Amino acid sequence: MAKKENAIKSDDKIIAMLNRIMESELAGVVRYTHYSLMVFGYNRLPIISWLRGQADESLAHAHQAGELITHIGGHPSLHIGPLLETHKHDIGDILRESLAHEGAALMLYRDLLKEVEGVSVMLEEYARKMIYTEELHQGEVNKMLRKPGDVSVFSGR
């Protein structure tokens, strides 16, 4: 009986973690959609295209997390993660906020991986895949924040 109770407690914790991931990804949908509406200037079209693609990808990630929640018997959250409105809409500001958002999402996936290691290969692989994806996103945004010709990693300072 104790083994079953531990499994239930573990599932509850995993469900809560997946719900935080889903909420964060849904916040990404709102954030990237908002950003895409606030871009002006000569390079508007490729930038809004990229931002809308990020919103679409965040929605797909939210769907994945929700499907996993129901797979293990949980109830997907109706909440959305924190939304930050700085009222700064310079492309650099948007990208720095995006970098922070991606970093927070990366931490959620890393926490999930720690929790599910040795418990569920499916959830381990999901977490690893999402960590890989979030690290790629961070790298893309980091490159966009660099000055042309600057190969050094953007530090934000």
Tab-separated table of N, CA and C in Angstrom:
chain	number	residue	atom	x	y	z
A	1	MET	N	0.820	-1.196	0.000
A	1	MET	CA	0.000	0.000	0.000
A	1	MET	C	0.863	1.260	0.000
A	2	ALA	N	1.950	1.252	0.763
A	2	ALA	CA	2.821	2.431	0.834
A	2	ALA	C	3.409	2.747	-0.526
A	3	LYS	N	3.734	1.714	-1.305
A	3	LYS	CA	4.296	1.929	-2.638
A	3	LYS	C	3.288	2.656	-3.532
A	4	LYS	N	2.015	2.244	-3.470
A	4	LYS	CA	0.971	2.876	-4.267
A	4	LYS	C	0.762	4.324	-3.832
A	5	GLU	N	0.777	4.582	-2.518
A	5	GLU	CA	0.618	5.946	-2.015
A	5	GLU	C	1.762	6.837	-2.490
A	6	ASN	N	2.986	6.309	-2.477
A	6	ASN	CA	4.138	7.078	-2.968
A	6	ASN	C	4.001	7.378	-4.453
A	7	ALA	N	3.509	6.412	-5.221
A	7	ALA	CA	3.313	6.633	-6.654
A	7	ALA	C	2.289	7.732	-6.877
A	8	ILE	N	1.208	7.735	-6.090
A	8	ILE	CA	0.172	8.757	-6.233
A	8	ILE	C	0.740	10.127	-5.877
A	9	LYS	N	1.490	10.222	-4.788
A	9	LYS	CA	2.098	11.491	-4.396
A	9	LYS	C	3.061	11.959	-5.469
A	10	SER	N	3.824	11.029	-6.033
A	10	SER	CA	4.770	11.373	-7.098
A	10	SER	C	4.014	11.869	-8.325
A	11	ASP	N	2.921	11.174	-8.696
A	11	ASP	CA	2.123	11.605	-9.841
A	11	ASP	C	1.548	12.994	-9.608
A	12	ASP	N	1.081	13.269	-8.390
A	12	ASP	CA	0.539	14.595	-8.082
A	12	ASP	C	1.604	15.670	-8.265
A	13	LYS	N	2.811	15.379	-7.833
A	13	LYS	CA	3.900	16.346	-7.975
A	13	LYS	C	4.245	16.540	-9.451
A	14	ILE	N	4.293	15.456	-10.200
A	14	ILE	CA	4.599	15.533	-11.629
A	14	ILE	C	3.491	16.292	-12.363
A	15	ILE	N	2.251	16.018	-12.008
A	15	ILE	CA	1.122	16.732	-12.616
A	15	ILE	C	1.232	18.226	-12.326
A	16	ALA	N	1.568	18.571	-11.095
A	16	ALA	CA	1.725	19.996	-10.740
A	16	ALA	C	2.853	20.631	-11.551
A	17	MET	N	3.932	19.892	-11.740
A	17	MET	CA	5.056	20.424	-12.524
A	17	MET	C	4.641	20.605	-13.984
A	18	LEU	N	3.938	19.619	-14.528
A	18	LEU	CA	3.475	19.720	-15.918
A	18	LEU	C	2.468	20.864	-16.071
A	19	ASN	N	1.645	21.093	-15.058
A	19	ASN	CA	0.719	22.220	-15.114
A	19	ASN	C	1.463	23.548	-15.110
A	20	ARG	N	2.537	23.663	-14.327
A	20	ARG	CA	3.341	24.900	-14.351
A	20	ARG	C	3.968	25.094	-15.726
A	21	ILE	N	4.413	23.996	-16.335
A	21	ILE	CA	4.973	24.071	-17.689
A	21	ILE	C	3.901	24.536	-18.664
A	22	MET	N	2.725	23.941	-18.579
A	22	MET	CA	1.634	24.317	-19.480
A	22	MET	C	1.269	25.789	-19.300
A	23	GLU	N	1.193	26.236	-18.069
A	23	GLU	CA	0.876	27.640	-17.790
A	23	GLU	C	1.952	28.567	-18.344
A	24	SER	N	3.202	28.177	-18.205
A	24	SER	CA	4.306	28.982	-18.735
A	24	SER	C	4.247	29.061	-20.254
A	25	GLU	N	3.967	27.933	-20.883
A	25	GLU	CA	3.883	27.915	-22.343
A	25	GLU	C	2.691	28.741	-22.831
A	26	LEU	N	1.573	28.695	-22.107
A	26	LEU	CA	0.424	29.522	-22.485
A	26	LEU	C	0.752	31.006	-22.309
A	27	ALA	N	1.511	31.335	-21.290
A	27	ALA	CA	1.972	32.723	-21.128
A	27	ALA	C	2.857	33.110	-22.303
A	28	GLY	N	3.639	32.158	-22.806
A	28	GLY	CA	4.468	32.417	-23.980
A	28	GLY	C	3.625	32.750	-25.199
A	29	VAL	N	2.495	32.074	-25.356
A	29	VAL	CA	1.590	32.360	-26.476
A	29	VAL	C	1.143	33.822	-26.397
A	30	VAL	N	0.698	34.231	-25.222
A	30	VAL	CA	0.223	35.607	-25.035
A	30	VAL	C	1.371	36.592	-25.235
A	31	ARG	N	2.496	36.303	-24.625
A	31	ARG	CA	3.666	37.190	-24.695
A	31	ARG	C	4.126	37.383	-26.147
A	32	TYR	N	4.336	36.279	-26.865
A	32	TYR	CA	4.838	36.398	-28.234
A	32	TYR	C	3.810	37.018	-29.171
A	33	THR	N	2.536	36.747	-28.928
A	33	THR	CA	1.491	37.380	-29.735
A	33	THR	C	1.502	38.886	-29.504
A	34	HIS	N	1.583	39.293	-28.254
A	34	HIS	CA	1.645	40.721	-27.921
A	34	HIS	C	2.864	41.365	-28.575
A	35	TYR	N	4.009	40.735	-28.418
A	35	TYR	CA	5.225	41.287	-29.019
A	35	TYR	C	5.055	41.468	-30.523
A	36	SER	N	4.444	40.475	-31.183
A	36	SER	CA	4.308	40.556	-32.643
A	36	SER	C	3.451	41.744	-33.067
A	37	LEU	N	2.568	42.178	-32.196
A	37	LEU	CA	1.713	43.328	-32.496
A	37	LEU	C	2.411	44.663	-32.242
A	38	MET	N	3.508	44.623	-31.508
A	38	MET	CA	4.169	45.852	-31.083
A	38	MET	C	5.458	46.147	-31.847
A	39	VAL	N	5.717	45.426	-32.927
A	39	VAL	CA	6.934	45.637	-33.706
A	39	VAL	C	6.645	46.607	-34.849
A	40	PHE	N	7.481	47.623	-34.946
A	40	PHE	CA	7.350	48.626	-36.009
A	40	PHE	C	8.718	48.842	-36.648
A	41	GLY	N	8.725	49.356	-37.841
A	41	GLY	CA	9.979	49.691	-38.504
A	41	GLY	C	10.235	48.835	-39.730
A	42	TYR	N	11.401	49.058	-40.318
A	42	TYR	CA	11.762	48.429	-41.589
A	42	TYR	C	11.797	46.911	-41.542
A	43	ASN	N	12.228	46.351	-40.448
A	43	ASN	CA	12.376	44.896	-40.362
A	43	ASN	C	11.161	44.215	-39.736
A	44	ARG	N	10.036	44.892	-39.713
A	44	ARG	CA	8.843	44.394	-39.043
A	44	ARG	C	8.418	43.004	-39.519
A	45	LEU	N	8.318	42.790	-40.802
A	45	LEU	CA	7.743	41.545	-41.316
A	45	LEU	C	8.512	40.292	-40.903
A	46	PRO	N	9.819	40.230	-41.067
A	46	PRO	CA	10.491	39.003	-40.621
A	46	PRO	C	10.461	38.828	-39.104
A	47	ILE	N	10.466	39.920	-38.373
A	47	ILE	CA	10.451	39.823	-36.909
A	47	ILE	C	9.091	39.336	-36.424
A	48	ILE	N	7.999	39.904	-36.966
A	48	ILE	CA	6.685	39.436	-36.512
A	48	ILE	C	6.445	37.993	-36.941
A	49	SER	N	6.979	37.611	-38.073
A	49	SER	CA	6.848	36.222	-38.507
A	49	SER	C	7.522	35.286	-37.507
A	50	TRP	N	8.718	35.659	-37.066
A	50	TRP	CA	9.433	34.848	-36.084
A	50	TRP	C	8.670	34.807	-34.755
A	51	LEU	N	8.167	35.960	-34.306
A	51	LEU	CA	7.444	36.017	-33.039
A	51	LEU	C	6.156	35.189	-33.097
A	52	ARG	N	5.446	35.266	-34.203
A	52	ARG	CA	4.218	34.469	-34.343
A	52	ARG	C	4.548	32.977	-34.376
A	53	GLY	N	5.663	32.635	-34.977
A	53	GLY	CA	6.117	31.239	-34.955
A	53	GLY	C	6.410	30.772	-33.538
A	54	GLN	N	6.981	31.657	-32.730
A	54	GLN	CA	7.251	31.322	-31.329
A	54	GLN	C	5.933	31.132	-30.561
A	55	ALA	N	4.948	31.973	-30.857
A	55	ALA	CA	3.632	31.826	-30.214
A	55	ALA	C	3.006	30.479	-30.591
A	56	ASP	N	3.084	30.123	-31.863
A	56	ASP	CA	2.538	28.834	-32.316
A	56	ASP	C	3.248	27.669	-31.635
A	57	GLU	N	4.568	27.778	-31.521
A	57	GLU	CA	5.336	26.711	-30.886
A	57	GLU	C	5.008	26.611	-29.391
A	58	SER	N	4.819	27.745	-28.737
A	58	SER	CA	4.437	27.720	-27.322
A	58	SER	C	3.087	27.032	-27.137
A	59	LEU	N	2.161	27.284	-28.046
A	59	LEU	CA	0.862	26.622	-27.966
A	59	LEU	C	1.012	25.108	-28.150
A	60	ALA	N	1.843	24.706	-29.098
A	60	ALA	CA	2.092	23.275	-29.300
A	60	ALA	C	2.707	22.657	-28.047
A	61	HIS	N	3.623	23.381	-27.399
A	61	HIS	CA	4.245	22.877	-26.169
A	61	HIS	C	3.206	22.762	-25.047
A	62	ALA	N	2.294	23.724	-24.969
A	62	ALA	CA	1.232	23.661	-23.968
A	62	ALA	C	0.342	22.443	-24.213
A	63	HIS	N	0.036	22.180	-25.478
A	63	HIS	CA	-0.766	20.998	-25.816
A	63	HIS	C	-0.052	19.725	-25.361
A	64	GLN	N	1.254	19.637	-25.631
A	64	GLN	CA	2.020	18.451	-25.238
A	64	GLN	C	1.954	18.242	-23.729
A	65	ALA	N	2.178	19.297	-22.974
A	65	ALA	CA	2.143	19.184	-21.516
A	65	ALA	C	0.754	18.759	-21.055
A	66	GLY	N	-0.283	19.348	-21.638
A	66	GLY	CA	-1.653	18.989	-21.278
A	66	GLY	C	-1.976	17.537	-21.582
A	67	GLU	N	-1.508	17.060	-22.718
A	67	GLU	CA	-1.730	15.650	-23.071
A	67	GLU	C	-1.037	14.727	-22.077
A	68	LEU	N	0.153	15.091	-21.638
A	68	LEU	CA	0.849	14.267	-20.654
A	68	LEU	C	0.127	14.294	-19.305
A	69	ILE	N	-0.404	15.443	-18.948
A	69	ILE	CA	-1.156	15.560	-17.695
A	69	ILE	C	-2.334	14.586	-17.699
A	70	THR	N	-3.097	14.595	-18.786
A	70	THR	CA	-4.257	13.698	-18.841
A	70	THR	C	-3.819	12.244	-19.000
A	71	HIS	N	-2.677	12.011	-19.620
A	71	HIS	CA	-2.144	10.653	-19.783
A	71	HIS	C	-1.904	9.999	-18.425
A	72	ILE	N	-1.409	10.796	-17.469
A	72	ILE	CA	-1.106	10.223	-16.148
A	72	ILE	C	-2.236	10.472	-15.143
A	73	GLY	N	-3.399	10.869	-15.663
A	73	GLY	CA	-4.584	10.947	-14.820
A	73	GLY	C	-4.815	12.279	-14.140
A	74	GLY	N	-4.193	13.325	-14.646
A	74	GLY	CA	-4.358	14.639	-14.030
A	74	GLY	C	-5.346	15.519	-14.772
A	75	HIS	N	-5.543	16.699	-14.237
A	75	HIS	CA	-6.457	17.687	-14.796
A	75	HIS	C	-5.652	18.916	-15.213
A	76	PRO	N	-5.641	19.255	-16.500
A	76	PRO	CA	-4.886	20.418	-16.964
A	76	PRO	C	-5.401	21.727	-16.362
A	77	SER	N	-4.484	22.573	-16.033
A	77	SER	CA	-4.792	23.872	-15.439
A	77	SER	C	-5.473	24.793	-16.453
A	78	LEU	N	-6.304	25.672	-15.942
A	78	LEU	CA	-6.897	26.723	-16.764
A	78	LEU	C	-6.171	28.054	-16.569
A	79	HIS	N	-5.075	28.032	-15.847
A	79	HIS	CA	-4.342	29.254	-15.545
A	79	HIS	C	-3.282	29.535	-16.606
A	80	ILE	N	-2.837	30.763	-16.621
A	80	ILE	CA	-1.744	31.194	-17.490
A	80	ILE	C	-0.637	31.687	-16.581
A	81	GLY	N	0.597	31.360	-16.939
A	81	GLY	CA	1.742	31.773	-16.139
A	81	GLY	C	1.890	33.282	-16.089
A	82	PRO	N	2.845	33.749	-15.315
A	82	PRO	CA	3.050	35.189	-15.147
A	82	PRO	C	3.287	35.907	-16.478
A	83	LEU	N	2.680	37.066	-16.600
A	83	LEU	CA	2.868	37.908	-17.775
A	83	LEU	C	3.518	39.207	-17.333
A	84	LEU	N	4.576	39.569	-17.994
A	84	LEU	CA	5.302	40.784	-17.665
A	84	LEU	C	5.058	41.802	-18.759
A	85	GLU	N	4.556	42.957	-18.399
A	85	GLU	CA	4.379	44.048	-19.363
A	85	GLU	C	5.251	45.197	-18.911
A	86	THR	N	6.357	45.357	-19.586
A	86	THR	CA	7.286	46.436	-19.223
A	86	THR	C	6.983	47.713	-19.976
A	87	HIS	N	6.131	47.621	-20.991
A	87	HIS	CA	5.827	48.747	-21.877
A	87	HIS	C	7.062	49.212	-22.633
A	88	LYS	N	8.040	48.321	-22.751
A	88	LYS	CA	9.233	48.585	-23.557
A	88	LYS	C	9.102	47.709	-24.792
A	89	HIS	N	9.046	48.324	-25.962
A	89	HIS	CA	8.790	47.555	-27.163
A	89	HIS	C	9.883	47.696	-28.204
A	90	ASP	N	11.034	48.151	-27.775
A	90	ASP	CA	12.202	48.118	-28.637
A	90	ASP	C	12.545	46.639	-28.874
A	91	ILE	N	13.014	46.312	-30.051
A	91	ILE	CA	13.302	44.916	-30.372
A	91	ILE	C	14.280	44.321	-29.361
A	92	GLY	N	15.278	45.072	-28.956
A	92	GLY	CA	16.228	44.580	-27.956
A	92	GLY	C	15.539	44.247	-26.644
A	93	ASP	N	14.624	45.112	-26.207
A	93	ASP	CA	13.878	44.853	-24.970
A	93	ASP	C	13.020	43.595	-25.104
A	94	ILE	N	12.351	43.470	-26.231
A	94	ILE	CA	11.514	42.295	-26.480
A	94	ILE	C	12.364	41.027	-26.444
A	95	LEU	N	13.520	41.069	-27.085
A	95	LEU	CA	14.376	39.890	-27.123
A	95	LEU	C	14.941	39.556	-25.743
A	96	ARG	N	15.298	40.575	-24.958
A	96	ARG	CA	15.791	40.312	-23.601
A	96	ARG	C	14.688	39.702	-22.731
A	97	GLU	N	13.464	40.193	-22.872
A	97	GLU	CA	12.343	39.602	-22.137
A	97	GLU	C	12.104	38.166	-22.605
A	98	SER	N	12.242	37.936	-23.897
A	98	SER	CA	12.089	36.585	-24.440
A	98	SER	C	13.151	35.653	-23.870
A	99	LEU	N	14.372	36.144	-23.783
A	99	LEU	CA	15.466	35.349	-23.237
A	99	LEU	C	15.173	34.962	-21.787
A	100	ALA	N	14.661	35.905	-21.016
A	100	ALA	CA	14.307	35.615	-19.621
A	100	ALA	C	13.180	34.590	-19.550
A	101	HIS	N	12.177	34.736	-20.419
A	101	HIS	CA	11.050	33.799	-20.449
A	101	HIS	C	11.533	32.395	-20.814
A	102	GLU	N	12.390	32.297	-21.815
A	102	GLU	CA	12.924	30.991	-22.234
A	102	GLU	C	13.752	30.372	-21.111
A	103	GLY	N	14.497	31.202	-20.384
A	103	GLY	CA	15.298	30.702	-19.269
A	103	GLY	C	14.434	30.130	-18.159
A	104	ALA	N	13.321	30.795	-17.876
A	104	ALA	CA	12.395	30.301	-16.848
A	104	ALA	C	11.770	28.979	-17.287
A	105	ALA	N	11.398	28.885	-18.558
A	105	ALA	CA	10.823	27.638	-19.079
A	105	ALA	C	11.856	26.512	-19.008
A	106	LEU	N	13.083	26.819	-19.343
A	106	LEU	CA	14.152	25.826	-19.293
A	106	LEU	C	14.291	25.257	-17.883
A	107	MET	N	14.206	26.101	-16.882
A	107	MET	CA	14.311	25.642	-15.490
A	107	MET	C	13.151	24.707	-15.129
A	108	LEU	N	11.964	25.005	-15.621
A	108	LEU	CA	10.813	24.133	-15.355
A	108	LEU	C	11.043	22.741	-15.941
A	109	TYR	N	11.554	22.699	-17.164
A	109	TYR	CA	11.819	21.405	-17.798
A	109	TYR	C	12.954	20.661	-17.091
A	110	ARG	N	13.968	21.378	-16.648
A	110	ARG	CA	15.067	20.725	-15.913
A	110	ARG	C	14.574	20.165	-14.587
A	111	ASP	N	13.715	20.917	-13.901
A	111	ASP	CA	13.134	20.425	-12.647
A	111	ASP	C	12.307	19.168	-12.895
A	112	LEU	N	11.543	19.164	-13.985
A	112	LEU	CA	10.749	17.984	-14.323
A	112	LEU	C	11.660	16.790	-14.570
A	113	LEU	N	12.728	16.998	-15.304
A	113	LEU	CA	13.650	15.892	-15.595
A	113	LEU	C	14.198	15.296	-14.300
A	114	LYS	N	14.584	16.135	-13.360
A	114	LYS	CA	15.086	15.630	-12.068
A	114	LYS	C	14.028	14.783	-11.371
A	115	GLU	N	12.789	15.209	-11.453
A	115	GLU	CA	11.706	14.506	-10.766
A	115	GLU	C	11.374	13.159	-11.405
A	116	VAL	N	11.471	13.067	-12.730
A	116	VAL	CA	11.007	11.851	-13.411
A	116	VAL	C	12.129	10.881	-13.762
A	117	GLU	N	13.381	11.276	-13.546
A	117	GLU	CA	14.492	10.366	-13.854
A	117	GLU	C	14.333	9.055	-13.090
A	118	GLY	N	14.393	7.965	-13.823
A	118	GLY	CA	14.255	6.647	-13.216
A	118	GLY	C	12.827	6.263	-12.883
A	119	VAL	N	11.871	7.141	-13.166
A	119	VAL	CA	10.459	6.880	-12.862
A	119	VAL	C	9.680	6.589	-14.140
A	120	SER	N	9.944	7.390	-15.185
A	120	SER	CA	9.193	7.255	-16.437
A	120	SER	C	10.094	7.630	-17.612
A	121	VAL	N	10.375	6.656	-18.452
A	121	VAL	CA	11.192	6.917	-19.644
A	121	VAL	C	10.477	7.919	-20.548
A	122	MET	N	9.159	7.784	-20.683
A	122	MET	CA	8.388	8.694	-21.532
A	122	MET	C	8.562	10.141	-21.061
A	123	LEU	N	8.405	10.376	-19.767
A	123	LEU	CA	8.525	11.734	-19.245
A	123	LEU	C	9.975	12.219	-19.264
A	124	GLU	N	10.916	11.302	-19.063
A	124	GLU	CA	12.335	11.676	-19.168
A	124	GLU	C	12.643	12.162	-20.584
A	125	GLU	N	12.202	11.403	-21.563
A	125	GLU	CA	12.477	11.765	-22.960
A	125	GLU	C	11.780	13.071	-23.334
A	126	TYR	N	10.566	13.241	-22.854
A	126	TYR	CA	9.850	14.494	-23.087
A	126	TYR	C	10.640	15.661	-22.506
A	127	ALA	N	11.047	15.535	-21.254
A	127	ALA	CA	11.788	16.615	-20.596
A	127	ALA	C	13.095	16.906	-21.322
A	128	ARG	N	13.817	15.873	-21.714
A	128	ARG	CA	15.082	16.073	-22.433
A	128	ARG	C	14.860	16.786	-23.773
A	129	LYS	N	13.829	16.345	-24.486
A	129	LYS	CA	13.519	16.970	-25.782
A	129	LYS	C	13.188	18.449	-25.599
A	130	MET	N	12.435	18.754	-24.560
A	130	MET	CA	12.038	20.140	-24.332
A	130	MET	C	13.222	20.982	-23.840
A	131	ILE	N	14.101	20.393	-23.056
A	131	ILE	CA	15.322	21.093	-22.638
A	131	ILE	C	16.147	21.429	-23.869
A	132	TYR	N	16.302	20.460	-24.751
A	132	TYR	CA	17.032	20.672	-26.005
A	132	TYR	C	16.403	21.826	-26.796
A	133	THR	N	15.080	21.798	-26.925
A	133	THR	CA	14.372	22.830	-27.682
A	133	THR	C	14.540	24.200	-27.042
A	134	GLU	N	14.398	24.278	-25.721
A	134	GLU	CA	14.523	25.566	-25.030
A	134	GLU	C	15.952	26.099	-25.099
A	135	GLU	N	16.932	25.214	-25.029
A	135	GLU	CA	18.318	25.659	-25.163
A	135	GLU	C	18.579	26.209	-26.570
A	136	LEU	N	17.979	25.573	-27.580
A	136	LEU	CA	18.088	26.100	-28.946
A	136	LEU	C	17.452	27.485	-29.038
A	137	HIS	N	16.287	27.660	-28.443
A	137	HIS	CA	15.614	28.964	-28.455
A	137	HIS	C	16.482	30.017	-27.793
A	138	GLN	N	17.044	29.677	-26.642
A	138	GLN	CA	17.910	30.635	-25.957
A	138	GLN	C	19.080	31.023	-26.850
A	139	GLY	N	19.653	30.042	-27.539
A	139	GLY	CA	20.771	30.320	-28.442
A	139	GLY	C	20.368	31.233	-29.589
A	140	GLU	N	19.184	31.005	-30.151
A	140	GLU	CA	18.702	31.859	-31.238
A	140	GLU	C	18.531	33.297	-30.774
A	141	VAL	N	17.872	33.461	-29.630
A	141	VAL	CA	17.629	34.800	-29.105
A	141	VAL	C	18.948	35.461	-28.746
A	142	ASN	N	19.859	34.695	-28.167
A	142	ASN	CA	21.164	35.238	-27.811
A	142	ASN	C	21.889	35.756	-29.055
A	143	LYS	N	21.828	35.004	-30.133
A	143	LYS	CA	22.467	35.455	-31.387
A	143	LYS	C	21.805	36.719	-31.919
A	144	MET	N	20.483	36.822	-31.782
A	144	MET	CA	19.790	38.011	-32.270
A	144	MET	C	20.141	39.245	-31.446
A	145	LEU	N	20.521	39.050	-30.193
A	145	LEU	CA	20.874	40.177	-29.334
A	145	LEU	C	22.305	40.678	-29.561
A	146	ARG	N	23.097	39.918	-30.290
A	146	ARG	CA	24.473	40.322	-30.544
A	146	ARG	C	24.528	41.374	-31.644
A	147	LYS	N	25.516	42.212	-31.549
A	147	LYS	CA	25.749	43.196	-32.611
A	147	LYS	C	26.295	42.454	-33.838
A	148	PRO	N	25.969	42.918	-35.040
A	148	PRO	CA	26.483	42.265	-36.240
A	148	PRO	C	28.009	42.110	-36.170
A	149	GLY	N	28.460	40.917	-36.449
A	149	GLY	CA	29.892	40.630	-36.434
A	149	GLY	C	30.426	40.193	-35.087
A	150	ASP	N	29.625	40.331	-34.023
A	150	ASP	CA	30.056	39.958	-32.678
A	150	ASP	C	29.753	38.480	-32.462
A	151	VAL	N	30.793	37.668	-32.323
A	151	VAL	CA	30.582	36.235	-32.120
A	151	VAL	C	30.505	35.856	-30.644
A	152	SER	N	30.827	36.785	-29.753
A	152	SER	CA	30.774	36.501	-28.318
A	152	SER	C	29.329	36.364	-27.862
A	153	VAL	N	29.113	35.482	-26.910
A	153	VAL	CA	27.776	35.270	-26.358
A	153	VAL	C	27.288	36.550	-25.694
A	154	PHE	N	26.029	36.907	-25.951
A	154	PHE	CA	25.416	38.084	-25.339
A	154	PHE	C	25.289	37.843	-23.842
A	155	SER	N	25.739	38.801	-23.051
A	155	SER	CA	25.715	38.610	-21.601
A	155	SER	C	24.586	39.386	-20.931
A	156	GLY	N	24.014	40.356	-21.579
A	156	GLY	CA	22.938	41.127	-20.992
A	156	GLY	C	23.384	42.228	-20.049
A	157	ARG	N	24.651	42.403	-19.919
A	157	ARG	CA	25.144	43.453	-19.003
A	157	ARG	C	25.581	44.660	-19.758
